[in-house]
Coordinates of N, CA and C in Angstrom, one line a residue:
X144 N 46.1 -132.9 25.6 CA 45.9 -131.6 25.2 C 47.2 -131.0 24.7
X145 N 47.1 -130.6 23.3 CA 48.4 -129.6 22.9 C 47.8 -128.3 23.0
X146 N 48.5 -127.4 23.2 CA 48.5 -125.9 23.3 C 49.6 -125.2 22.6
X147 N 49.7 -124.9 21.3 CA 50.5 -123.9 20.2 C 50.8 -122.5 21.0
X148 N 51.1 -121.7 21.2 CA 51.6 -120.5 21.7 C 51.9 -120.1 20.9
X149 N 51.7 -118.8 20.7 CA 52.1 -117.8 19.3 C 53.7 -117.6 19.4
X150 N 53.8 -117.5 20.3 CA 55.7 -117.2 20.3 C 56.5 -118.4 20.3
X151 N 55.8 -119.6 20.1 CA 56.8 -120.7 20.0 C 57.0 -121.9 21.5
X152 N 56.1 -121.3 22.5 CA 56.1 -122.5 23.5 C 54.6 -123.4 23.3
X153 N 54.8 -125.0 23.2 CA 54.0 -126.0 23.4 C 53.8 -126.6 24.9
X154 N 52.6 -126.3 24.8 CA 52.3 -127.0 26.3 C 51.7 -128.3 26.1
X155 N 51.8 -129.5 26.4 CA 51.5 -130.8 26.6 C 50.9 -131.5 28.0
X156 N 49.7 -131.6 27.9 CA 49.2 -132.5 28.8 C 48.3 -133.3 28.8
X157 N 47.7 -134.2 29.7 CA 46.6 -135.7 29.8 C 46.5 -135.7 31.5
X158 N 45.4 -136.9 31.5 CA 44.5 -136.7 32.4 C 45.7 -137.2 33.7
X159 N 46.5 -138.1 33.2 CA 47.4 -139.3 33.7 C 48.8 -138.6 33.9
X160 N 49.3 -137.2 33.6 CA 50.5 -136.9 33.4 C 50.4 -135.3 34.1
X161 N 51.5 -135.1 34.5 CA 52.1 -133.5 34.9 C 52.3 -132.8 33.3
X162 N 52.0 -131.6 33.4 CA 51.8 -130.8 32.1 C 53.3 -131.2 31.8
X163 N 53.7 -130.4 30.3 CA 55.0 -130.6 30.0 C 55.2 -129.8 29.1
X164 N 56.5 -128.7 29.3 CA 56.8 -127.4 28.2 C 57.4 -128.0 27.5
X165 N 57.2 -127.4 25.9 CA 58.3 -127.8 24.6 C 58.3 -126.7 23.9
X166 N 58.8 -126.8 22.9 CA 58.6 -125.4 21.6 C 58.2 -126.0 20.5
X167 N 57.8 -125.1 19.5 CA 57.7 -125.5 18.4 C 57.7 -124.5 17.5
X168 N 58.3 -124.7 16.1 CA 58.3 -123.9 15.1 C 58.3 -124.2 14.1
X169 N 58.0 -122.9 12.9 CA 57.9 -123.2 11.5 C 58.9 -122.6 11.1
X170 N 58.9 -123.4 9.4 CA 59.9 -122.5 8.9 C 59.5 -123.0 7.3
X171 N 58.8 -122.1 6.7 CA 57.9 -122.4 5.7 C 56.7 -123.1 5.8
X172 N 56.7 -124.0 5.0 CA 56.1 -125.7 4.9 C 56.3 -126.5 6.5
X173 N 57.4 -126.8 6.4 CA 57.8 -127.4 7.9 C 57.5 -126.9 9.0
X174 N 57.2 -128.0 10.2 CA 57.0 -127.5 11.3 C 58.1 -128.9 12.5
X175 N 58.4 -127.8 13.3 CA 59.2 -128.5 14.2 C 58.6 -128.8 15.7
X176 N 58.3 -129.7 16.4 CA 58.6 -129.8 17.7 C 59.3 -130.1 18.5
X177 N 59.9 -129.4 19.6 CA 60.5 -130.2 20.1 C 60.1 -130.1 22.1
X178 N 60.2 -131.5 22.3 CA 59.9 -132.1 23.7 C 61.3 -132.3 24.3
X179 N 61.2 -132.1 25.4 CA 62.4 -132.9 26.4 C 64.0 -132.3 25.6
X180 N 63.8 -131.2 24.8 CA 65.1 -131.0 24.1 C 65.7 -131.8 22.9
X181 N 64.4 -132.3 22.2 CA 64.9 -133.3 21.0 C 63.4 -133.1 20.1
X182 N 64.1 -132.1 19.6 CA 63.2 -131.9 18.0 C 62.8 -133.1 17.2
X183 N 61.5 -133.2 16.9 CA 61.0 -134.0 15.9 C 60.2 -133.1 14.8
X184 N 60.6 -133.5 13.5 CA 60.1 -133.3 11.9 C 58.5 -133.6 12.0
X185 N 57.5 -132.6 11.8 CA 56.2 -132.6 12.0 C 55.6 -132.3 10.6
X186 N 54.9 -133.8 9.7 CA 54.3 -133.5 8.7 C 52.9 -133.6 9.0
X187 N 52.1 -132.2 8.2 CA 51.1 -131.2 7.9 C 50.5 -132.5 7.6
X188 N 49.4 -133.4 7.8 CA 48.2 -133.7 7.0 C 47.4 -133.4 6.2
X189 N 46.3 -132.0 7.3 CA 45.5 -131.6 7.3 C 45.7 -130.3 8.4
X190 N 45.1 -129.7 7.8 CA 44.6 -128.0 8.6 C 43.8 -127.4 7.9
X191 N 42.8 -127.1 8.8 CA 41.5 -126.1 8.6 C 41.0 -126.1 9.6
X192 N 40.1 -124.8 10.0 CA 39.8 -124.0 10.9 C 39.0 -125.7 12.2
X193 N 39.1 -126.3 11.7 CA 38.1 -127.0 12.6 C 38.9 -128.2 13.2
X194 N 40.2 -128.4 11.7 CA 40.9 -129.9 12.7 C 42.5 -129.3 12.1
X195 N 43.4 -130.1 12.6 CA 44.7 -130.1 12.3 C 45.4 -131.2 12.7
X196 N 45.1 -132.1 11.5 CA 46.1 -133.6 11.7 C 47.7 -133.5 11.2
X197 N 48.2 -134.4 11.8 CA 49.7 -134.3 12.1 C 50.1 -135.7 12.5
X198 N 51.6 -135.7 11.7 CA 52.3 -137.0 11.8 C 53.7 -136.4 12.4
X199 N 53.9 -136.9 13.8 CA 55.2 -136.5 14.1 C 56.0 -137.5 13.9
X200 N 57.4 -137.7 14.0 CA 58.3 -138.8 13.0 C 59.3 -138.6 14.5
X201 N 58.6 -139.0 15.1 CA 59.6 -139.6 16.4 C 60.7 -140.6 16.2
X202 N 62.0 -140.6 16.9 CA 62.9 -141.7 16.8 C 62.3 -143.1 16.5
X203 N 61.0 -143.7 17.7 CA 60.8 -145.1 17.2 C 60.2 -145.4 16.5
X204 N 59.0 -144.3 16.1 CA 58.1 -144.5 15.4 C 57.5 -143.4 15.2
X205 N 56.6 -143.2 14.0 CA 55.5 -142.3 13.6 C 54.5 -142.1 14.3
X206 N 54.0 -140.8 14.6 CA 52.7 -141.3 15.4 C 51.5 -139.5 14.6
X207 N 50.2 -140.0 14.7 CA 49.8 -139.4 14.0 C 49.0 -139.1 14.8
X208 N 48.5 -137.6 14.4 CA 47.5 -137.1 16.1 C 46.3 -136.1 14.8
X209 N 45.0 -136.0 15.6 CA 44.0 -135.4 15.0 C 43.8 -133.9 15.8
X210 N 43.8 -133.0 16.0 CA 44.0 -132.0 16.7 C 42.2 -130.9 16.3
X211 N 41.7 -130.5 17.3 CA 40.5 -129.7 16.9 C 40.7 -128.5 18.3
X212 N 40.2 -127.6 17.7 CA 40.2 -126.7 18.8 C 39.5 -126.7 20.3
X213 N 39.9 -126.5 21.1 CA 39.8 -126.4 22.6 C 38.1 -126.3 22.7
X214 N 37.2 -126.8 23.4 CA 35.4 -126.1 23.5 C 34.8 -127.3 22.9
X215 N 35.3 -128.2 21.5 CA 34.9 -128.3 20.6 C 34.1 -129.9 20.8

């Protein structure tokens, strides 16, 4: 589960893990996360009201996530 916060905190959790705070922001086009104090480059796939896929470009590797709103 990611959770966006309008002011810039990301909350991160799973069934198997302790939640986990990060931030994130934009700045145009770009969007930043960052976890554990180490920003990763977040490219936009896809966004619309129903999904929001993303490729974050982590040190070891790329990892790409499908995101839909919370209920859904």
């Amino acid at each position: 589960l990611y959770v966006f916060l309008s002011e810039g905190t990301l909350l991160i959790t799973s069934p198997h893990s302790q939640p986990a705070l990060g931030r994130w922001r934009s700045d145009g086009a770009a969007l930043t996360m960052i976890e554990q104090s180490i920003p990763y480059k977040v490219d936009i796939l896809e966004l619309t009201t129903d999904r929001f896929r993303i490729r974050s470009n982590n040190p070891g590797s790329s990892v790409e996530m499908t995101l839909v709103p919370a209920g859904r």
